Amino acid sequence: MFLQAPLAPSTLVVAIDPGKVMNRVWVSDGDGPVAEPVSMPVSRAGIQTLERTMSEHAAGHGHLVIAIEATGSLHQPWAAELERRHPGSVRLFAPSETKAARTQLGSGRFKTDDRDCAALTYLARQGAGRTQAEETAVDELRAVVRHRRGLIADRTKAQQRLHDQLNALAPGLSAPAPHGRALPIESPTGQAVLACAVTFAGRPPSVRSLIVRAPGRLTLATAQYWQDRWRGCLPPPPDAHARAERLGRDMRRYRTLQEDIAALEADITRLLAPSAGQILTTLPGVGSIRAAAFAAHSLPIARFPDAEHLYSATGLAPALYESATLRRRGRISRQGLAEHRDALMGIAWGLSMYSPAFAERNAQLRARGMAPIQARVALARAACRLAYRMLVTQQPFDEQAYRRRRLSRGR
């Protein structure tokens, strides 16, 4: 929720620009700074110094407002601790808000810690910002979603490394999809092939060895196929045993990574259930993971006055340039967080695959000559409007009602 009431001149405003090691702090009232700007360490000592500074200048002032720029996760330790010590006093501002305020103050192109503090003070005086309490509700969900995203990136690299190692032990066995049957590393077949490559140092295994080492179901026909394909490969290199040992260690790391991702996905499902983002799981093709990825960066939804502001925050909205009679639209702005943008694109993809209305719209866009990625960006705008309405109203998705509303608007 936005706070629009301007602050009284007697209100003491503490502006904090967070950093990795030091936080820049300004303390001011309606007449200007009441203390020299100072950098404080991001530690308990820094909080204690800030408390002493605020106590020294609290006399004669009214309310206390602490304005902090919400920069990634750098602001969270101080924001949480200051909210605990001064409930309701902490206000958070997005970096884009700080930049816009710097522009209004005449320093849009010159970013320094002091200029950011001046911008935060300006915004706080106007009554802008959102409370820390609103962010606390989704902080845990956002942290888990971001951690999973990092592990997914690690898993992708690990899969590529396993393919490379297997191809070195048995040249041509782990071929890309266009060059024959692909070998999905995460499947029982992939795990069986890798385990045999470690055990036999790249030599072709028997059908029974493949079936025994599969962690899941592996049919006789599939095992026979991979044995025949293996036998057609060139012999392993002279250092095959050393390569097999390294492959075994990488396989153990990969399994641990898979277990970590599964644990995080269970946490995501648990954290999403009581939140407003749970309603997004009623969308076709959108499960807990996709819903949580979008909700973690969209909640609290009251931060966005309408769906277009939410869509613009994802960075998928086209960049606009206007001057006098000139009006030009560019490519997508790419402002905001990449993970927010990717989450919305994931929802659009799920809807295009499992929702008849979105699948029909996707076919129409492709028939007009749009490339697949262009069509998905166009679908993302409709998906954003739909998700915004669901988050506000908390009403589940109704395919027929959505189709009727869409047709009534002539879309």
Short mmCIF file of C-alpha atoms in Angstrom, two decimals:
data_model
loop_
_atom_site.label_atom_id
_atom_site.label_comp_id
_atom_site.label_asym_id
_atom_site.label_seq_id
_atom_site.Cartn_x
_atom_site.Cartn_y
_atom_site.Cartn_z
CA MET A 1 0.00 0.00 0.00
CA PHE A 2 1.34 3.44 -0.90
CA LEU A 3 1.61 6.11 1.77
CA GLN A 4 0.56 9.41 0.24
CA ALA A 5 0.32 11.74 3.27
CA PRO A 6 3.24 14.24 3.31
CA LEU A 7 5.26 14.24 6.49
CA ALA A 8 5.17 17.05 9.01
CA PRO A 9 8.30 19.26 9.10
CA SER A 10 9.05 18.02 12.62
CA THR A 11 9.31 14.41 11.47
CA LEU A 12 12.82 12.99 11.77
CA VAL A 13 13.79 11.20 8.54
CA VAL A 14 16.65 8.71 8.48
CA ALA A 15 17.70 7.90 4.89
CA ILE A 16 19.83 4.78 4.39
CA ASP A 17 21.57 3.76 1.18
CA PRO A 18 22.66 0.14 1.84
CA GLY A 19 25.95 -1.39 0.77
CA LYS A 20 27.76 -4.69 1.21
CA VAL A 21 30.04 -3.50 4.02
CA MET A 22 28.96 0.06 4.87
CA ASN A 23 25.60 1.84 4.80
CA ARG A 24 25.40 5.57 4.07
CA VAL A 25 23.10 7.37 6.53
CA TRP A 26 21.48 10.80 6.47
CA VAL A 27 19.46 12.18 9.40
CA SER A 28 17.32 15.25 8.72
CA ASP A 29 14.14 17.09 9.58
CA GLY A 30 12.07 19.66 7.68
CA ASP A 31 14.80 22.28 8.00
CA GLY A 32 17.60 20.08 6.64
CA PRO A 33 20.28 17.75 7.99
CA VAL A 34 20.58 17.57 11.76
CA ALA A 35 23.85 15.60 11.62
CA GLU A 36 26.70 15.10 9.20
CA PRO A 37 26.22 12.27 6.66
CA VAL A 38 28.10 9.23 7.87
CA SER A 39 28.86 5.67 6.72
CA MET A 40 28.08 2.97 9.28
CA PRO A 41 29.16 -0.68 9.21
CA VAL A 42 26.62 -3.35 8.32
CA SER A 43 26.85 -4.98 11.72
CA ARG A 44 25.51 -4.73 15.25
CA ALA A 45 27.93 -1.89 15.90
CA GLY A 46 26.44 0.07 13.00
CA ILE A 47 22.90 -0.37 14.33
CA GLN A 48 24.00 0.75 17.80
CA THR A 49 25.69 3.83 16.33
CA LEU A 50 22.54 4.66 14.39
CA GLU A 51 20.41 4.24 17.52
CA ARG A 52 22.62 6.66 19.44
CA THR A 53 22.45 9.17 16.59
CA MET A 54 18.67 9.01 16.46
CA SER A 55 18.39 9.30 20.25
CA GLU A 56 20.57 12.42 20.26
CA HIS A 57 18.29 14.20 17.79
CA ALA A 58 14.91 12.74 18.80
CA ALA A 59 14.13 15.58 21.25
CA GLY A 60 11.89 18.21 19.73
CA HIS A 61 10.90 16.04 16.79
CA GLY A 62 7.67 14.22 16.13
CA HIS A 63 7.47 10.91 14.37
CA LEU A 64 10.40 8.88 13.05
CA VAL A 65 10.55 7.61 9.45
CA ILE A 66 13.40 5.39 8.25
CA ALA A 67 13.73 5.35 4.44
CA ILE A 68 15.78 2.48 2.97
CA GLU A 69 16.48 1.66 -0.66
CA ALA A 70 15.43 -1.96 -1.31
CA THR A 71 18.54 -3.05 -3.21
CA GLY A 72 18.45 -6.79 -3.78
CA SER A 73 18.99 -8.35 -0.35
CA LEU A 74 21.47 -5.77 0.96
CA HIS A 75 18.79 -3.82 2.79
CA GLN A 76 17.12 -6.74 4.54
CA PRO A 77 19.29 -7.10 7.71
CA TRP A 78 18.97 -3.44 8.69
CA ALA A 79 15.36 -3.15 7.55
CA ALA A 80 14.31 -6.16 9.64
CA GLU A 81 16.22 -5.05 12.73
CA LEU A 82 15.04 -1.43 12.55
CA GLU A 83 11.45 -2.58 12.03
CA ARG A 84 11.78 -4.73 15.16
CA ARG A 85 13.11 -1.77 17.16
CA HIS A 86 10.79 0.86 15.63
CA PRO A 87 7.60 -0.91 14.43
CA GLY A 88 5.90 0.82 11.52
CA SER A 89 8.69 3.34 10.95
CA VAL A 90 10.59 1.65 8.10
CA ARG A 91 9.71 2.63 4.51
CA LEU A 92 11.16 0.80 1.50
CA PHE A 93 11.86 2.32 -1.92
CA ALA A 94 12.74 0.55 -5.15
CA PRO A 95 15.96 1.60 -6.93
CA SER A 96 13.83 2.83 -9.84
CA GLU A 97 12.00 5.18 -7.45
CA THR A 98 15.31 6.47 -6.13
CA LYS A 99 16.58 7.07 -9.66
CA ALA A 100 13.40 8.93 -10.62
CA ALA A 101 13.75 11.13 -7.53
CA ARG A 102 17.40 11.85 -8.37
CA THR A 103 16.28 12.94 -11.83
CA GLN A 104 13.72 15.31 -10.32
CA LEU A 105 16.45 16.70 -8.08
CA GLY A 106 18.72 17.29 -11.08
CA SER A 107 21.20 14.45 -10.60
CA GLY A 108 19.73 11.61 -12.63
CA ARG A 109 23.02 10.73 -14.33
CA PHE A 110 25.21 11.15 -11.25
CA LYS A 111 24.78 8.33 -8.76
CA THR A 112 26.50 8.61 -5.41
CA ASP A 113 25.52 7.39 -1.97
CA ASP A 114 24.80 10.92 -0.80
CA ARG A 115 22.62 11.70 -3.83
CA ASP A 116 20.68 8.49 -3.19
CA CYS A 117 20.17 9.50 0.44
CA ALA A 118 18.94 12.91 -0.69
CA ALA A 119 16.49 11.21 -3.06
CA LEU A 120 15.27 8.88 -0.30
CA THR A 121 14.73 11.84 2.01
CA TYR A 122 12.80 13.65 -0.73
CA LEU A 123 10.56 10.62 -1.33
CA ALA A 124 9.95 10.04 2.37
CA ARG A 125 8.97 13.69 2.88
CA GLN A 126 6.34 13.27 0.16
CA GLY A 127 4.86 10.30 2.03
CA ALA A 128 5.83 7.69 -0.57
CA GLY A 129 7.15 4.20 0.06
CA ARG A 130 5.85 0.91 1.36
CA THR A 131 6.10 -0.49 4.85
CA GLN A 132 8.54 -3.19 5.88
CA ALA A 133 5.66 -5.23 7.29
CA GLU A 134 4.26 -5.69 3.77
CA GLU A 135 7.61 -7.02 2.56
CA THR A 136 8.17 -9.36 5.51
CA ALA A 137 5.22 -11.52 4.44
CA VAL A 138 6.87 -12.44 1.13
CA ASP A 139 10.56 -12.13 2.07
CA GLU A 140 10.87 -15.81 2.95
CA LEU A 141 9.11 -16.92 -0.22
CA ARG A 142 11.26 -14.59 -2.34
CA ALA A 143 14.46 -15.90 -0.72
CA VAL A 144 13.56 -19.53 -1.46
CA VAL A 145 12.53 -18.72 -5.04
CA ARG A 146 15.81 -16.92 -5.69
CA HIS A 147 17.84 -19.72 -4.13
CA ARG A 148 16.10 -22.30 -6.31
CA ARG A 149 16.74 -20.20 -9.40
CA GLY A 150 20.46 -20.25 -8.61
CA LEU A 151 20.44 -24.02 -8.11
CA ILE A 152 18.59 -24.52 -11.40
CA ALA A 153 21.35 -22.57 -13.16
CA ASP A 154 23.94 -24.76 -11.39
CA ARG A 155 22.06 -27.88 -12.45
CA THR A 156 22.07 -26.80 -16.09
CA LYS A 157 25.84 -26.38 -15.98
CA ALA A 158 26.22 -29.72 -14.18
CA GLN A 159 24.17 -31.49 -16.86
CA GLN A 160 26.31 -29.99 -19.61
CA ARG A 161 29.46 -31.10 -17.80
CA LEU A 162 28.12 -34.66 -17.40
CA HIS A 163 27.28 -34.81 -21.11
CA ASP A 164 30.79 -33.66 -22.00
CA GLN A 165 32.43 -36.21 -19.74
CA LEU A 166 30.26 -39.04 -21.02
CA ASN A 167 30.97 -38.07 -24.62
CA ALA A 168 34.71 -38.18 -23.86
CA LEU A 169 34.44 -41.71 -22.46
CA ALA A 170 32.15 -42.95 -25.23
CA PRO A 171 32.41 -40.59 -28.23
CA GLY A 172 29.02 -39.91 -29.81
CA LEU A 173 26.97 -41.70 -27.14
CA SER A 174 25.56 -38.54 -25.57
CA ALA A 175 24.33 -36.90 -28.76
CA PRO A 176 22.14 -33.77 -28.97
CA ALA A 177 18.51 -34.24 -29.89
CA PRO A 178 18.82 -33.43 -33.64
CA HIS A 179 21.52 -36.11 -34.01
CA GLY A 180 19.57 -39.10 -32.73
CA ARG A 181 17.81 -40.08 -29.54
CA ALA A 182 18.79 -37.63 -26.80
CA LEU A 183 19.95 -38.83 -23.38
CA PRO A 184 18.18 -36.92 -20.60
CA ILE A 185 20.61 -36.94 -17.69
CA GLU A 186 17.91 -36.66 -15.03
CA SER A 187 15.94 -39.70 -16.29
CA PRO A 188 16.46 -43.31 -15.08
CA THR A 189 17.98 -44.07 -18.49
CA GLY A 190 20.49 -41.23 -18.19
CA GLN A 191 21.43 -42.18 -14.64
CA ALA A 192 21.89 -45.84 -15.66
CA VAL A 193 24.13 -44.91 -18.61
CA LEU A 194 26.26 -42.62 -16.43
CA ALA A 195 26.58 -45.23 -13.69
CA CYS A 196 27.73 -47.83 -16.22
CA ALA A 197 30.20 -45.37 -17.72
CA VAL A 198 31.72 -44.90 -14.24
CA THR A 199 31.75 -48.61 -13.39
CA PHE A 200 33.15 -49.86 -16.70
CA ALA A 201 35.33 -46.80 -17.48
CA GLY A 202 33.60 -46.12 -20.79
CA ARG A 203 33.38 -49.74 -22.03
CA PRO A 204 29.98 -50.97 -23.30
CA PRO A 205 27.91 -52.58 -20.50
CA SER A 206 25.52 -55.49 -20.72
CA VAL A 207 21.77 -55.00 -20.87
CA ARG A 208 21.47 -56.42 -17.35
CA SER A 209 24.01 -53.90 -16.01
CA LEU A 210 22.01 -51.01 -17.42
CA ILE A 211 18.74 -52.28 -15.95
CA VAL A 212 20.27 -52.99 -12.52
CA ARG A 213 21.81 -49.51 -12.23
CA ALA A 214 18.68 -47.61 -13.29
CA PRO A 215 17.12 -45.73 -10.32
CA GLY A 216 13.70 -46.13 -11.93
CA ARG A 217 11.98 -48.14 -14.64
CA LEU A 218 14.14 -49.02 -17.64
CA THR A 219 12.60 -51.31 -20.25
CA LEU A 220 14.48 -54.11 -21.90
CA ALA A 221 14.06 -52.49 -25.34
CA THR A 222 15.52 -49.19 -24.11
CA ALA A 223 18.46 -50.91 -22.46
CA GLN A 224 19.10 -52.90 -25.65
CA TYR A 225 19.02 -49.70 -27.72
CA TRP A 226 21.66 -47.98 -25.57
CA GLN A 227 23.86 -51.06 -25.47
CA ASP A 228 23.81 -51.32 -29.28
CA ARG A 229 24.50 -47.62 -29.62
CA TRP A 230 27.34 -47.86 -27.10
CA ARG A 231 28.96 -50.72 -28.98
CA GLY A 232 29.04 -48.58 -32.11
CA CYS A 233 31.10 -45.87 -30.37
CA LEU A 234 34.86 -45.51 -30.63
CA PRO A 235 36.92 -47.01 -27.77
CA PRO A 236 37.47 -44.95 -24.57
CA PRO A 237 40.64 -42.81 -24.25
CA PRO A 238 43.81 -44.08 -22.50
CA ASP A 239 43.00 -42.14 -19.30
CA ALA A 240 39.48 -43.56 -19.11
CA HIS A 241 39.80 -44.72 -15.48
CA ALA A 242 40.75 -41.23 -14.26
CA ARG A 243 37.93 -39.71 -16.30
CA ALA A 244 35.48 -42.26 -14.87
CA GLU A 245 36.48 -41.33 -11.31
CA ARG A 246 35.89 -37.64 -12.02
CA LEU A 247 32.55 -38.49 -13.62
CA GLY A 248 31.54 -40.43 -10.51
CA ARG A 249 32.30 -37.48 -8.25
CA ASP A 250 30.34 -35.15 -10.52
CA MET A 251 27.40 -37.57 -10.47
CA ARG A 252 27.32 -37.50 -6.68
CA ARG A 253 27.32 -33.70 -6.72
CA TYR A 254 24.52 -33.73 -9.27
CA ARG A 255 22.37 -36.02 -7.12
CA THR A 256 22.92 -33.78 -4.10
CA LEU A 257 21.90 -30.79 -6.21
CA GLN A 258 18.72 -32.60 -7.25
CA GLU A 259 17.91 -33.35 -3.61
CA ASP A 260 18.44 -29.71 -2.66
CA ILE A 261 16.13 -28.52 -5.45
CA ALA A 262 13.44 -31.01 -4.40
CA ALA A 263 13.66 -29.77 -0.80
CA LEU A 264 13.36 -26.15 -1.93
CA GLU A 265 10.34 -26.95 -4.09
CA ALA A 266 8.64 -28.49 -1.06
CA ASP A 267 9.41 -25.29 0.89
CA ILE A 268 8.00 -23.18 -1.94
CA THR A 269 4.75 -25.14 -1.97
CA ARG A 270 4.44 -24.72 1.81
CA LEU A 271 5.17 -20.97 1.77
CA LEU A 272 2.95 -20.25 -1.22
CA ALA A 273 -0.14 -21.91 0.28
CA PRO A 274 -1.04 -19.17 2.83
CA SER A 275 -0.06 -16.29 0.51
CA ALA A 276 -2.15 -14.38 -1.99
CA GLY A 277 -0.11 -15.96 -4.80
CA GLN A 278 -1.70 -19.38 -4.20
CA ILE A 279 -4.63 -18.29 -6.39
CA LEU A 280 -2.33 -18.34 -9.44
CA THR A 281 -2.07 -22.12 -9.22
CA THR A 282 -5.64 -22.31 -10.58
CA LEU A 283 -4.28 -21.16 -13.96
CA PRO A 284 -3.86 -23.99 -16.50
CA GLY A 285 -0.21 -24.98 -16.85
CA VAL A 286 0.82 -22.94 -13.79
CA GLY A 287 1.86 -24.99 -10.77
CA SER A 288 3.30 -23.95 -7.44
CA ILE A 289 6.78 -23.22 -8.81
CA ARG A 290 5.68 -20.86 -11.61
CA ALA A 291 3.07 -19.21 -9.38
CA ALA A 292 5.60 -18.64 -6.60
CA ALA A 293 8.24 -17.28 -8.99
CA PHE A 294 5.81 -14.58 -10.17
CA ALA A 295 4.13 -13.90 -6.82
CA ALA A 296 7.45 -13.50 -5.00
CA HIS A 297 8.26 -10.40 -7.07
CA SER A 298 4.68 -9.11 -7.50
CA LEU A 299 3.39 -9.20 -3.93
CA PRO A 300 2.16 -7.18 -2.19
CA ILE A 301 0.05 -6.44 -5.25
CA ALA A 302 -1.07 -3.08 -3.80
CA ARG A 303 2.35 -1.73 -4.84
CA PHE A 304 1.02 -1.58 -8.41
CA PRO A 305 -1.99 0.66 -9.10
CA ASP A 306 -2.98 -1.35 -12.18
CA ALA A 307 -1.92 -4.24 -14.39
CA GLU A 308 0.01 -2.01 -16.79
CA HIS A 309 2.30 -0.85 -13.99
CA LEU A 310 2.94 -4.48 -13.05
CA TYR A 311 3.65 -5.36 -16.68
CA SER A 312 6.03 -2.42 -16.98
CA ALA A 313 7.83 -3.50 -13.80
CA THR A 314 8.68 -6.85 -15.40
CA GLY A 315 10.55 -5.07 -18.21
CA LEU A 316 8.47 -6.62 -21.00
CA ALA A 317 6.69 -3.38 -21.87
CA PRO A 318 8.13 -1.62 -24.95
CA ALA A 319 10.35 1.38 -24.33
CA LEU A 320 8.63 4.64 -25.36
CA TYR A 321 10.16 7.88 -26.62
CA GLU A 322 8.02 11.00 -26.97
CA SER A 323 9.06 14.50 -27.99
CA ALA A 324 6.56 17.04 -29.34
CA THR A 325 4.82 15.21 -32.23
CA LEU A 326 7.36 12.37 -32.29
CA ARG A 327 6.27 9.12 -30.68
CA ARG A 328 8.43 6.04 -31.07
CA ARG A 329 8.11 2.57 -29.54
CA GLY A 330 11.23 0.50 -29.14
CA ARG A 331 11.98 -3.00 -28.00
CA ILE A 332 11.11 -4.27 -24.54
CA SER A 333 12.60 -2.03 -21.88
CA ARG A 334 14.20 -4.87 -19.83
CA GLN A 335 13.84 -2.74 -16.72
CA GLY A 336 13.22 -4.47 -13.43
CA LEU A 337 14.35 -7.93 -12.36
CA ALA A 338 15.17 -10.61 -14.90
CA GLU A 339 13.64 -13.29 -12.65
CA HIS A 340 10.35 -11.35 -12.56
CA ARG A 341 10.35 -11.17 -16.34
CA ASP A 342 11.20 -14.86 -16.71
CA ALA A 343 8.43 -15.81 -14.28
CA LEU A 344 5.80 -13.96 -16.33
CA MET A 345 7.10 -15.53 -19.54
CA GLY A 346 6.84 -18.94 -17.86
CA ILE A 347 3.20 -18.30 -16.97
CA ALA A 348 2.50 -17.19 -20.54
CA TRP A 349 4.10 -20.39 -21.87
CA GLY A 350 2.06 -22.57 -19.52
CA LEU A 351 -1.18 -20.84 -20.52
CA SER A 352 -0.37 -21.14 -24.22
CA MET A 353 0.06 -24.90 -23.77
CA TYR A 354 -2.88 -25.73 -21.48
CA SER A 355 -5.49 -22.95 -21.78
CA PRO A 356 -7.67 -23.16 -24.93
CA ALA A 357 -8.22 -19.38 -24.98
CA PHE A 358 -4.51 -18.61 -24.80
CA ALA A 359 -3.63 -21.40 -27.23
CA GLU A 360 -6.08 -19.91 -29.73
CA ARG A 361 -4.63 -16.44 -29.24
CA ASN A 362 -1.11 -17.84 -29.68
CA ALA A 363 -2.14 -19.46 -32.97
CA GLN A 364 -3.61 -16.16 -34.18
CA LEU A 365 -0.41 -14.27 -33.35
CA ARG A 366 1.74 -16.86 -35.11
CA ALA A 367 -0.56 -16.70 -38.16
CA ARG A 368 0.10 -12.95 -38.33
CA GLY A 369 3.79 -13.68 -38.81
CA MET A 370 5.07 -13.28 -35.26
CA ALA A 371 8.06 -15.33 -34.17
CA PRO A 372 7.47 -17.69 -31.21
CA ILE A 373 9.20 -15.38 -28.72
CA GLN A 374 7.28 -12.35 -30.01
CA ALA A 375 3.99 -14.20 -29.65
CA ARG A 376 4.88 -15.21 -26.11
CA VAL A 377 5.69 -11.61 -25.15
CA ALA A 378 2.30 -10.57 -26.50
CA LEU A 379 0.65 -13.37 -24.52
CA ALA A 380 2.57 -12.27 -21.44
CA ARG A 381 0.76 -8.95 -21.45
CA ALA A 382 -2.63 -10.70 -21.38
CA ALA A 383 -1.32 -13.11 -18.76
CA CYS A 384 -0.15 -10.18 -16.64
CA ARG A 385 -3.58 -8.55 -16.75
CA LEU A 386 -5.17 -11.86 -15.78
CA ALA A 387 -2.72 -12.55 -12.96
CA TYR A 388 -3.10 -9.00 -11.61
CA ARG A 389 -6.90 -9.31 -11.48
CA MET A 390 -6.65 -12.71 -9.76
CA LEU A 391 -4.19 -11.42 -7.15
CA VAL A 392 -6.47 -8.44 -6.41
CA THR A 393 -9.82 -10.26 -6.37
CA GLN A 394 -8.55 -13.67 -5.16
CA GLN A 395 -11.00 -15.31 -7.56
CA PRO A 396 -9.89 -18.58 -9.25
CA PHE A 397 -9.46 -18.78 -12.99
CA ASP A 398 -12.57 -19.60 -15.04
CA GLU A 399 -11.83 -20.46 -18.65
CA GLN A 400 -15.33 -19.71 -19.94
CA ALA A 401 -15.65 -16.43 -18.04
CA TYR A 402 -12.26 -15.31 -19.33
CA ARG A 403 -13.22 -16.17 -22.90
CA ARG A 404 -16.48 -14.21 -22.58
CA ARG A 405 -14.71 -11.14 -21.22
CA ARG A 406 -12.10 -11.32 -23.95
CA LEU A 407 -14.70 -11.59 -26.70
CA SER A 408 -16.73 -8.73 -25.19
CA ARG A 409 -13.64 -6.50 -25.54
CA GLY A 410 -13.19 -7.57 -29.15
CA ARG A 411 -9.84 -9.28 -28.57
#
